[in-house]
């Protein structure tokens, strides 16, 4: 017979707090609070006026991009010695959340730069690579991360782009798809297989500069949402890359991708969170103004219950996201929590935006109001940087291990 | 060359917040309400920082009077480019009754202590709308004053100020040291960039008490009551000019 066993999750139940107090999760350092305020103000004044036009034209305004750099938002964790801001991962999360409240497309550009590109270079770069690229990434150069291909999305490691070794350089041939920031990027971190016979253990990360011969950026996708963020196919036609542009070690690319996507996941959770909150913040005031049958539509119990339900989901998404970020900063295990945050926040964004359109009625359905854009933008949240199914599978694997006897 | 600028910054309820009067009518609700730097003080800080960037002044010192929380406001000034801060601790009853008279005495004492030759303040605070501190500070120091400034130019040991007055714009020239108060169109304040917020962490904020400066905090003013402004009454539509005139006569307005 099965005896009852108590299960102890060491990471969440026995983690020692060395401070005298156990502050609520929504507790921030002074620096974090100031950053949030500064980004909120900046986003409202320097990004908001461009949002609708950028969405319509499917194009990110260059003014917006350069102001992101000016404000120090593109090199948040990069050290000051490289011209970066020298702040923390949690600060990045707050920045992404605040940007997403105004424009999720701008938020994703900032997210990819900080959580994927900068992180990879800071953690794996040689001194030479850091000197060469980090300062540019902090001050004026956008980076792009190239993993997915037409034939490999969730099944990322079955990628077909090859890198053939010749003396001290590699020749890369293949193609990539769904590459964000591609139109703006000055460097591309490209996952290519340097040893297909070894399967995924041949995947290697190459730093490819934008003007390299043979690298072609295809026509950007005409997307449902996140339209201002350029998403393009890339072709590599005998692209020559020196071996000193390998990031980390040959054949370790798959490890780096997984490791970095764990953190990137929290960034996307923050983006979805900001998106949902921004949408909610637009819709609720409307329900307090709109009067039908002699009272505000907010005063109808049916509306109140829906609004309270969505607010609860938002709060839960926020706590999951912030906690995953704090766990990562604390150097504690965070993979399961990061998956939970991304999965939950993207689902909450879908629910919130859908409900907000309903609460706004007919005007919610028109482009004169910002609501419909949030609705279109949220859909990619359950798909990119690990589909919901992948998140759930990853969580299940970890839960399986937790209950191993 | 001017050495030091003193900038006063006040922590006030954020301009976007809907103000609520306390049920006992002794004041407005401040607990749990968002506070920020007074917008005119932001303009003052921006002007001081610009002068420093043009190398016309050497150091910008941000000053605030109040309880622990005003350090956030000073920190914001530091993030905008001020070099160091001074927190004059005022709390409890003294803070409740803190007004332009006490603040200007504090600023005057600090200006002498810090050997400042320029004081830039916001023209008024958006909570009490007093519009007195700059003027009182100048009087206490016996310095000239350029109030409602929409332009400020340092010319050697003189300051040219363009003032916004009812009749238009007035340009005056003052001998340093001077007090200038900032009006809306003086400049557009910068956002603190993230790197500057990080740098501000390392800048120093000195603490002191009004007693250290020999300032008497007794207020000469007592607030008796605070009320909300009267509710806006609905208007009345009229069909003709005759109708309008007769209705105005009825209401005793003409």
XYZ file of C-alpha atoms in Angstrom:
659
model
C 0.000 0.000 0.000
C 1.105 3.572 -0.678
C 2.123 5.278 2.516
C 1.332 8.973 2.745
C 4.394 11.065 2.320
C 4.917 14.707 2.912
C 6.453 16.384 -0.068
C 8.761 19.234 0.584
C 9.591 21.653 -2.165
C 12.902 22.929 -0.895
C 13.088 25.830 -3.272
C 9.810 27.434 -2.201
C 9.310 26.199 1.356
C 12.732 26.107 2.900
C 14.440 29.080 1.299
C 15.899 31.093 4.135
C 15.197 34.775 4.310
C 18.125 36.556 5.883
C 16.362 39.888 6.347
C 14.355 40.800 9.450
C 11.096 41.133 7.516
C 9.153 39.278 4.858
C 7.997 42.090 2.649
C 5.162 41.549 0.171
C 6.225 40.527 -3.310
C 5.339 43.914 -4.652
C 8.187 45.597 -2.833
C 10.798 47.498 -4.745
C 14.106 49.199 -4.110
C 14.199 52.983 -4.482
C 16.122 52.602 -7.720
C 13.505 50.220 -9.136
C 10.696 52.616 -8.232
C 12.499 55.567 -9.831
C 13.151 53.562 -12.973
C 9.539 52.545 -13.276
C 8.400 56.153 -12.880
C 10.933 57.435 -15.398
C 10.001 54.818 -18.015
C 6.283 55.373 -17.451
C 6.660 59.082 -18.120
C 8.986 58.583 -21.077
C 6.714 55.975 -22.673
C 3.658 58.190 -22.329
C 5.377 61.204 -23.869
C 7.847 59.790 -26.386
C 6.232 56.518 -27.532
C 2.448 56.840 -27.125
C 2.058 59.472 -29.890
C 3.615 57.091 -32.439
C 1.899 53.833 -31.520
C -1.077 53.860 -33.818
C 0.893 55.043 -36.840
C 3.633 52.442 -36.285
C 0.979 49.730 -36.088
C -0.733 50.861 -39.265
C 2.508 51.168 -41.232
C 3.962 47.990 -39.741
C 7.108 49.958 -39.006
C 9.001 51.093 -35.907
C 9.788 54.801 -35.873
C 13.567 55.402 -35.798
C 13.023 58.267 -33.324
C 11.466 55.794 -30.906
C 14.373 53.378 -31.235
C 17.018 56.045 -30.717
C 15.150 57.411 -27.694
C 15.159 53.910 -26.189
C 18.951 53.941 -26.415
C 19.135 57.522 -25.101
C 17.177 56.580 -22.020
C 19.524 53.694 -21.292
C 16.765 51.135 -21.837
C 18.673 48.966 -24.295
C 21.602 48.081 -22.030
C 19.946 47.747 -18.646
C 22.162 44.983 -17.285
C 25.265 45.904 -19.268
C 27.977 47.286 -16.995
C 28.779 50.980 -16.966
C 32.288 50.173 -18.188
C 30.638 49.236 -21.496
C 28.340 52.261 -21.520
C 25.387 50.351 -20.094
C 23.054 51.192 -17.246
C 24.548 48.729 -14.769
C 21.233 47.727 -13.260
C 19.518 44.426 -12.520
C 17.334 41.800 -14.187
C 14.298 42.880 -12.172
C 14.747 46.429 -13.441
C 14.623 45.050 -16.995
C 11.375 43.305 -16.157
C 9.847 46.520 -14.820
C 10.996 48.438 -17.903
C 9.500 45.840 -20.261
C 6.232 45.885 -18.334
C 5.960 49.670 -18.456
C 6.828 49.842 -22.155
C 4.283 47.126 -22.943
C 1.520 49.124 -21.287
C 2.025 51.677 -24.052
C 3.248 49.524 -26.972
C 3.966 45.790 -26.766
C 5.960 46.023 -30.024
C 8.441 48.450 -28.482
C 8.509 46.292 -25.363
C 9.503 43.203 -27.318
C 12.349 45.026 -29.047
C 13.635 46.091 -25.643
C 13.009 42.609 -24.185
C 14.931 40.734 -26.881
C 17.840 43.152 -26.639
C 18.132 42.916 -22.867
C 17.095 39.371 -21.973
C 18.462 37.526 -25.001
C 21.196 39.397 -26.863
C 22.878 41.292 -24.011
C 22.586 38.355 -21.625
C 24.239 35.948 -24.089
C 27.109 38.322 -24.755
C 27.641 39.208 -21.113
C 27.612 35.592 -19.976
C 29.480 33.956 -22.832
C 31.454 36.656 -24.604
C 35.225 36.719 -24.645
C 36.764 40.006 -23.524
C 37.371 40.840 -27.179
C 33.750 40.138 -28.128
C 32.455 42.167 -25.204
C 34.673 45.121 -26.093
C 33.580 44.915 -29.683
C 29.828 44.564 -29.235
C 28.541 45.417 -25.748
C 29.086 49.149 -25.963
C 27.309 49.308 -29.311
C 24.436 47.219 -28.001
C 24.077 49.626 -25.083
C 24.274 52.797 -27.143
C 23.037 52.405 -30.704
C 22.953 48.884 -32.112
C 19.965 46.531 -32.076
C 20.574 42.771 -31.892
C 18.570 39.865 -33.259
C 18.356 36.256 -32.111
C 18.079 33.609 -34.866
C 16.974 30.137 -33.840
C 13.681 29.271 -35.543
C 13.432 28.033 -39.101
C 10.579 27.211 -41.435
C 10.959 23.551 -40.489
C 11.837 23.951 -36.795
C 9.881 26.034 -34.288
C 9.083 24.181 -31.087
C 11.359 21.413 -32.349
C 14.147 23.974 -32.289
C 17.059 21.583 -32.215
C 16.131 19.963 -35.482
C 17.319 23.150 -37.159
C 18.957 22.678 -40.553
C 21.179 25.728 -40.968
C 24.712 24.396 -41.307
C 28.104 25.826 -40.502
C 30.994 24.162 -42.338
C 34.446 24.555 -40.892
C 37.294 25.749 -43.107
C 40.610 26.437 -41.369
C 39.822 29.361 -39.047
C 36.412 30.269 -40.403
C 32.976 28.748 -41.009
C 30.639 28.936 -43.997
C 27.002 29.198 -42.993
C 24.216 28.077 -45.290
C 20.529 27.897 -44.532
C 17.617 30.059 -43.605
C 15.854 31.361 -40.525
C 12.298 32.436 -40.013
C 10.261 34.627 -37.642
C 13.277 36.691 -36.713
C 12.285 39.732 -34.627
C 14.129 43.044 -34.893
C 15.656 41.773 -38.166
C 15.193 45.057 -40.032
C 16.893 47.079 -37.311
C 19.604 44.690 -36.186
C 23.301 45.397 -36.489
C 24.254 41.930 -35.263
C 22.577 38.545 -35.449
C 23.188 35.718 -32.993
C 22.720 32.751 -35.300
C 22.263 29.164 -34.163
C 23.743 26.897 -36.812
C 24.842 23.285 -36.701
C 28.610 22.856 -37.050
C 28.363 19.076 -36.793
C 25.048 17.609 -38.000
C 26.286 14.051 -37.315
C 26.239 14.928 -33.619
C 22.606 16.008 -33.784
C 21.759 18.931 -31.538
C 25.180 18.703 -29.895
C 26.593 20.336 -33.000
C 24.545 23.511 -32.635
C 26.818 26.520 -32.308
C 26.109 30.195 -31.750
C 27.683 32.576 -34.268
C 27.831 36.360 -34.097
C 27.075 37.559 -37.606
C 27.313 41.232 -38.445
C 24.575 42.787 -40.516
C 26.714 43.766 -43.513
C 28.260 40.311 -43.960
C 28.152 39.112 -47.570
C 25.547 36.421 -48.199
C 23.255 37.441 -45.353
C 19.903 38.462 -46.737
C 17.005 39.844 -44.785
C 13.764 38.897 -46.441
C 10.511 40.808 -46.655
C 8.911 41.319 -43.272
C 5.787 39.398 -42.359
C 2.400 41.115 -42.554
C 1.208 40.225 -39.063
C -2.011 40.306 -37.045
C -0.324 42.017 -34.146
C 3.002 43.360 -32.879
C 3.105 44.878 -36.338
C 5.659 47.574 -35.548
C 8.127 44.868 -34.583
C 9.824 43.676 -37.763
C 9.626 39.910 -38.185
C 11.580 38.638 -41.199
C 12.941 35.505 -42.818
C 16.720 35.401 -43.211
C 18.809 33.545 -45.789
C 22.450 32.597 -45.352
C 24.166 32.058 -48.683
C 27.761 31.011 -48.034
C 28.079 33.493 -45.217
C 31.635 33.531 -43.955
C 32.176 33.920 -40.223
C 35.541 33.847 -38.473
C 35.833 31.327 -35.629
C 36.534 34.157 -33.205
C 32.906 35.140 -33.753
C 31.687 31.957 -32.158
C 29.915 32.811 -28.933
C 30.878 30.329 -26.248
C 31.945 26.852 -27.373
C 31.285 24.856 -30.510
C 28.423 22.414 -30.066
C 27.132 24.089 -26.892
C 24.652 26.346 -28.655
C 21.657 24.266 -27.630
C 22.560 24.704 -23.948
C 22.963 28.442 -24.320
C 19.636 28.717 -26.134
C 17.753 26.832 -23.423
C 19.485 28.713 -20.619
C 18.815 32.073 -22.060
C 15.242 31.349 -23.076
C 14.478 30.574 -19.430
C 15.169 34.194 -18.562
C 13.636 35.450 -21.786
C 10.432 33.732 -20.767
C 10.127 36.055 -17.762
C 10.634 39.000 -20.082
C 7.752 37.878 -22.272
C 5.638 37.348 -19.160
C 6.375 40.980 -18.251
C 5.429 42.073 -21.763
C 2.107 40.226 -21.639
C 1.486 41.562 -18.153
C 2.075 45.145 -19.263
C -0.061 44.607 -22.351
C -2.976 43.294 -20.285
C -2.630 46.028 -17.673
C -2.378 48.772 -20.269
C -5.522 47.497 -21.965
C -7.363 47.211 -18.649
C -6.297 50.747 -17.683
C -7.928 52.073 -20.854
C -11.145 50.103 -20.544
C -12.132 50.562 -16.896
C -12.367 54.387 -17.004
C -14.683 54.025 -19.987
C -17.032 51.800 -17.984
C -17.155 54.485 -15.311
C -18.157 57.129 -17.824
C -20.528 55.245 -20.091
C -24.113 55.499 -18.846
C -26.896 53.160 -19.915
C -30.294 52.616 -18.335
C -29.565 55.567 -16.057
C -26.372 54.271 -14.485
C -22.708 53.745 -15.248
C -22.134 50.416 -16.931
C -19.510 49.805 -14.202
C -22.372 49.712 -11.691
C -24.041 46.680 -13.201
C -23.227 43.613 -11.144
C -22.499 41.523 -14.219
C -19.828 44.005 -15.288
C -18.420 44.321 -11.778
C -17.947 40.601 -11.450
C -16.210 40.356 -14.813
C -13.939 43.301 -14.032
C -13.038 41.919 -10.604
C -12.303 38.522 -12.100
C -9.953 39.985 -14.699
C -8.273 42.141 -12.041
C -7.614 39.001 -10.012
C -6.050 37.251 -12.980
C -3.855 40.292 -13.592
C -2.682 40.330 -9.987
C -1.878 36.618 -10.128
C 0.050 37.093 -13.381
C 1.982 39.953 -11.817
C 2.935 37.946 -8.746
C 4.044 34.981 -10.848
C 6.156 37.216 -13.040
C 7.747 39.224 -10.238
C 8.446 36.144 -8.190
C 10.087 34.329 -11.103
C 12.276 37.395 -11.645
C 13.231 37.645 -7.963
C 14.029 33.910 -7.864
C 16.325 34.273 -10.863
C 18.070 37.263 -9.287
C 18.508 35.344 -6.075
C 20.270 32.562 -7.954
C 17.608 30.068 -6.971
C 15.912 27.537 -9.278
C 13.358 29.396 -11.381
C 12.673 27.415 -14.561
C 9.284 26.064 -13.540
C 8.215 29.460 -12.213
C 9.385 31.196 -15.380
C 7.293 28.790 -17.488
C 4.316 29.376 -15.223
C 4.710 33.136 -15.479
C 4.931 33.177 -19.281
C 2.104 30.675 -19.735
C -0.196 32.395 -17.269
C 0.535 35.977 -18.296
C -0.048 35.248 -21.971
C -3.358 33.527 -21.206
C -4.361 36.435 -18.948
C -3.510 38.880 -21.735
C -5.830 36.983 -24.074
C -8.657 36.989 -21.529
C -8.177 40.620 -20.510
C -8.029 42.074 -24.008
C -11.023 40.066 -25.139
C -13.094 41.197 -22.168
C -11.979 44.816 -22.528
C -13.311 44.968 -26.072
C -16.658 43.648 -24.851
C -16.794 46.161 -21.997
C -16.184 49.003 -24.446
C -18.891 47.752 -26.755
C -18.921 49.083 -30.294
C -16.112 51.574 -29.758
C -13.881 48.769 -28.519
C -14.192 47.267 -31.953
C -12.927 50.357 -33.773
C -9.407 51.510 -34.460
C -10.190 54.923 -33.010
C -9.615 53.386 -29.603
C -6.421 51.584 -28.560
C -8.200 48.464 -27.240
C -8.407 46.455 -30.451
C -4.636 46.749 -30.914
C -3.980 45.141 -27.529
C -6.351 42.332 -28.540
C -4.400 41.697 -31.751
C -1.006 42.089 -30.068
C -1.665 39.583 -27.287
C -2.184 36.553 -29.495
C 1.499 35.976 -30.182
C 2.096 35.682 -26.422
C 0.880 32.094 -26.273
C 2.987 31.224 -29.311
C 6.456 32.767 -29.331
C 9.432 32.074 -27.061
C 7.940 28.700 -26.271
C 4.323 27.882 -27.044
C 1.898 27.296 -24.208
C 2.094 23.551 -24.881
C 5.862 23.623 -24.585
C 5.646 25.585 -21.326
C 3.203 23.037 -19.903
C 5.356 20.107 -21.014
C 8.446 21.678 -19.420
C 6.562 22.261 -16.180
C 5.292 18.679 -16.183
C 8.831 17.344 -16.596
C 9.959 19.340 -13.591
C 6.970 18.251 -11.532
C 7.758 14.664 -12.490
C 11.274 15.112 -11.084
C 9.975 16.754 -7.931
C 7.957 13.700 -7.078
C 10.770 11.227 -7.787
C 11.263 8.978 -4.801
C 32.204 82.482 -12.481
C 29.290 81.453 -10.326
C 30.107 78.581 -8.059
C 26.959 77.233 -6.561
C 23.245 77.070 -7.356
C 20.728 76.113 -4.704
C 17.517 74.575 -6.023
C 14.518 74.025 -3.781
C 12.374 70.982 -4.571
C 9.035 70.232 -2.943
C 7.307 66.886 -2.608
C 3.635 67.333 -3.470
C 0.660 65.180 -4.398
C 1.086 64.181 -8.044
C -0.697 66.545 -10.425
C -2.734 63.742 -12.003
C -4.248 62.523 -8.717
C -7.843 63.365 -7.888
C -7.663 65.303 -4.620
C -9.972 64.267 -1.782
C -10.680 66.375 1.280
C -10.433 64.562 4.622
C -13.825 63.910 6.269
C -12.841 66.139 9.216
C -12.058 69.037 6.834
C -8.600 69.572 8.341
C -6.803 68.932 5.082
C -6.559 66.650 2.067
C -5.956 62.900 2.041
C -2.236 62.181 1.590
C -1.954 58.602 2.894
C -1.394 56.085 0.141
C -1.627 58.858 -2.447
C 0.962 59.205 -5.200
C 3.423 62.034 -4.627
C 5.994 63.552 -6.973
C 8.230 66.565 -7.385
C 6.297 69.812 -7.850
C 6.270 70.445 -11.629
C 7.670 73.981 -11.253
C 10.491 72.607 -9.110
C 11.296 70.163 -11.929
C 11.637 73.143 -14.250
C 13.917 74.833 -11.691
C 16.154 71.742 -11.454
C 16.302 71.471 -15.241
C 17.401 75.095 -15.551
C 20.119 74.658 -12.933
C 21.411 71.497 -14.610
C 21.480 73.246 -17.985
C 23.542 76.079 -16.490
C 25.987 73.498 -15.194
C 26.158 71.788 -18.583
C 26.965 75.156 -20.139
C 29.702 75.460 -17.502
C 28.179 78.678 -16.177
C 27.859 77.206 -12.676
C 30.010 74.684 -10.920
C 27.657 72.847 -8.596
C 23.926 72.273 -8.253
C 22.622 71.523 -4.754
C 19.045 70.269 -4.366
C 17.253 71.059 -1.104
C 14.001 69.769 0.324
C 12.251 70.264 3.669
C 10.081 67.550 5.131
C 9.952 64.013 6.517
C 11.896 60.946 5.363
C 9.926 60.619 2.120
C 11.254 63.850 0.642
C 14.531 62.032 0.056
C 12.822 60.439 -2.972
C 12.256 63.925 -4.352
C 15.872 64.905 -3.742
C 16.975 61.664 -5.377
C 14.927 62.552 -8.448
C 16.723 65.906 -8.629
C 20.034 64.053 -8.396
C 18.941 61.750 -11.207
C 18.208 64.833 -13.321
C 21.763 66.041 -12.788
C 22.025 67.835 -9.441
C 25.362 67.126 -7.751
C 24.305 66.657 -4.147
C 21.303 67.035 -1.909
C 20.371 68.493 1.442
C 17.459 67.072 3.396
C 16.195 69.421 6.092
C 14.211 67.166 8.407
C 10.798 68.534 9.288
C 8.110 66.186 10.538
C 5.004 65.933 12.668
C 3.263 69.153 13.638
C 6.066 71.265 12.196
C 5.544 69.606 8.814
C 1.776 70.043 8.970
C 2.222 73.778 9.500
C 5.241 74.161 7.205
C 4.813 77.110 4.883
C 6.707 79.635 2.755
C 7.919 81.670 5.737
C 9.779 78.811 7.398
C 11.042 77.404 4.101
C 12.397 80.754 2.982
C 14.193 81.177 6.336
C 15.737 77.736 5.831
C 16.728 78.492 2.243
C 18.226 81.847 3.244
C 20.279 80.198 5.984
C 21.445 77.471 3.584
C 22.324 79.967 0.871
C 24.669 81.712 3.310
C 26.079 78.443 4.639
C 26.666 77.001 1.158
C 27.834 80.335 -0.269
C 25.383 80.046 -3.112
C 25.126 82.893 -5.551
C 21.997 81.756 -7.324
C 18.810 80.280 -5.955
C 16.305 78.837 -8.424
C 12.856 77.819 -7.167
C 9.576 76.900 -8.777
C 7.285 79.929 -8.879
C 4.757 78.136 -6.677
C 3.754 74.690 -5.450
C 0.704 73.040 -6.932
C -0.675 72.105 -3.522
C -0.825 75.452 -1.745
C -0.303 77.775 -4.766
C 1.335 80.267 -2.373
C 3.796 81.860 -4.804
C 5.689 83.380 -1.851
C 8.801 81.371 -1.043
C 11.014 82.877 -3.760
C 10.020 86.406 -2.913
C 10.423 85.921 0.853
C 13.797 84.228 0.433
C 15.085 87.148 -1.626
C 13.800 89.633 0.939
C 15.404 87.780 3.865
C 18.717 87.714 2.046
C 18.300 91.207 0.682
C 18.964 89.812 -2.807
C 17.263 90.926 -6.015
C 14.591 88.612 -7.409
C 13.480 87.597 -10.903
C 10.119 85.858 -10.528
C 7.918 84.097 -13.143
C 11.005 83.591 -15.282
C 10.470 82.279 -18.803
C 14.081 82.929 -19.695
C 17.270 83.142 -17.666
C 20.654 84.231 -18.991
C 23.827 84.670 -16.984
C 25.940 87.550 -18.262
C 29.125 87.790 -16.229
C 28.093 88.749 -12.711
C 24.626 89.768 -13.806
C 21.500 87.785 -14.584
C 19.016 88.710 -17.289
C 15.520 87.448 -16.585
C 12.522 87.604 -18.885
C 9.412 87.611 -16.704
C 5.902 86.614 -17.661
C 3.622 89.345 -16.406
C -0.006 90.238 -17.052
C 0.888 92.779 -19.718
C 3.263 90.499 -21.588
C 6.976 89.951 -21.087
C 9.279 92.071 -18.942
C 13.049 91.853 -19.223
C 15.120 92.827 -16.214
C 18.800 92.678 -15.327
C 19.843 91.752 -11.806
C 23.142 91.809 -9.966
C 24.198 88.478 -8.483
C 23.525 86.927 -6.049
C 19.881 86.526 -7.056
C 16.746 84.501 -6.493
C 14.893 83.351 -9.614
C 11.548 81.560 -9.675
C 10.692 79.368 -12.643
C 7.533 79.683 -14.673
C 6.055 77.102 -17.024
C 7.785 78.133 -20.232
C 11.304 78.415 -18.838
C 12.188 74.951 -20.164
C 10.962 71.381 -20.645
C 12.442 69.171 -17.918
C 14.325 66.054 -18.975
C 13.410 62.527 -17.912
C 15.869 60.874 -15.632
C 17.570 58.314 -17.854
C 18.181 54.913 -16.281
C 21.970 55.369 -16.164
C 21.465 58.696 -14.354
C 19.147 57.061 -11.842
C 21.924 54.589 -11.132
C 24.500 57.379 -10.813
C 22.192 59.261 -8.432
C 22.483 56.406 -5.940
C 26.104 57.348 -5.333
C 25.466 61.071 -4.851
C 25.332 62.357 -1.291
C 22.324 63.682 0.585
C 23.236 65.545 3.787
C 20.778 65.575 6.674
C 20.116 68.488 8.969
C 17.449 70.007 11.192
C 16.011 73.540 11.102
C 17.556 74.052 14.547
C 21.020 73.484 13.059
C 20.360 76.500 10.866
C 18.920 78.568 13.693
C 15.488 78.670 12.125
C 12.327 79.134 14.170
C 9.632 76.831 12.823
C 6.673 78.544 14.486
C 3.909 79.167 12.022
C 2.086 82.486 11.881
C -0.733 80.829 9.953
C -3.367 78.428 11.197
C -5.530 76.469 8.773
C -9.071 76.616 10.077
C -10.867 74.528 7.493
C -10.444 72.869 4.124
C -13.459 72.417 1.848
C -13.986 71.102 -1.639
C -14.795 73.711 -4.248
C -18.560 74.058 -4.756
C -20.083 71.602 -7.205
C -20.492 72.963 -10.685
C -24.118 73.792 -11.266
C -25.803 72.820 -14.484
C -26.095 75.605 -17.011
C -29.241 76.841 -18.712
C -29.728 77.034 -22.473
C -31.391 80.134 -23.876
C -32.942 80.692 -27.298
C -32.277 84.386 -27.893
C -30.233 87.358 -26.772
C -33.316 88.901 -25.092
C -33.785 85.688 -23.182
C -30.139 85.781 -22.087
C -30.363 89.365 -20.878
C -33.570 88.756 -18.924
C -32.174 85.602 -17.296
C -29.010 87.444 -16.285
C -31.142 90.221 -14.768
C -33.204 87.622 -12.929
C -30.070 86.107 -11.445
C -29.016 89.547 -10.331
C -25.864 89.420 -12.430
C -26.558 92.636 -14.341
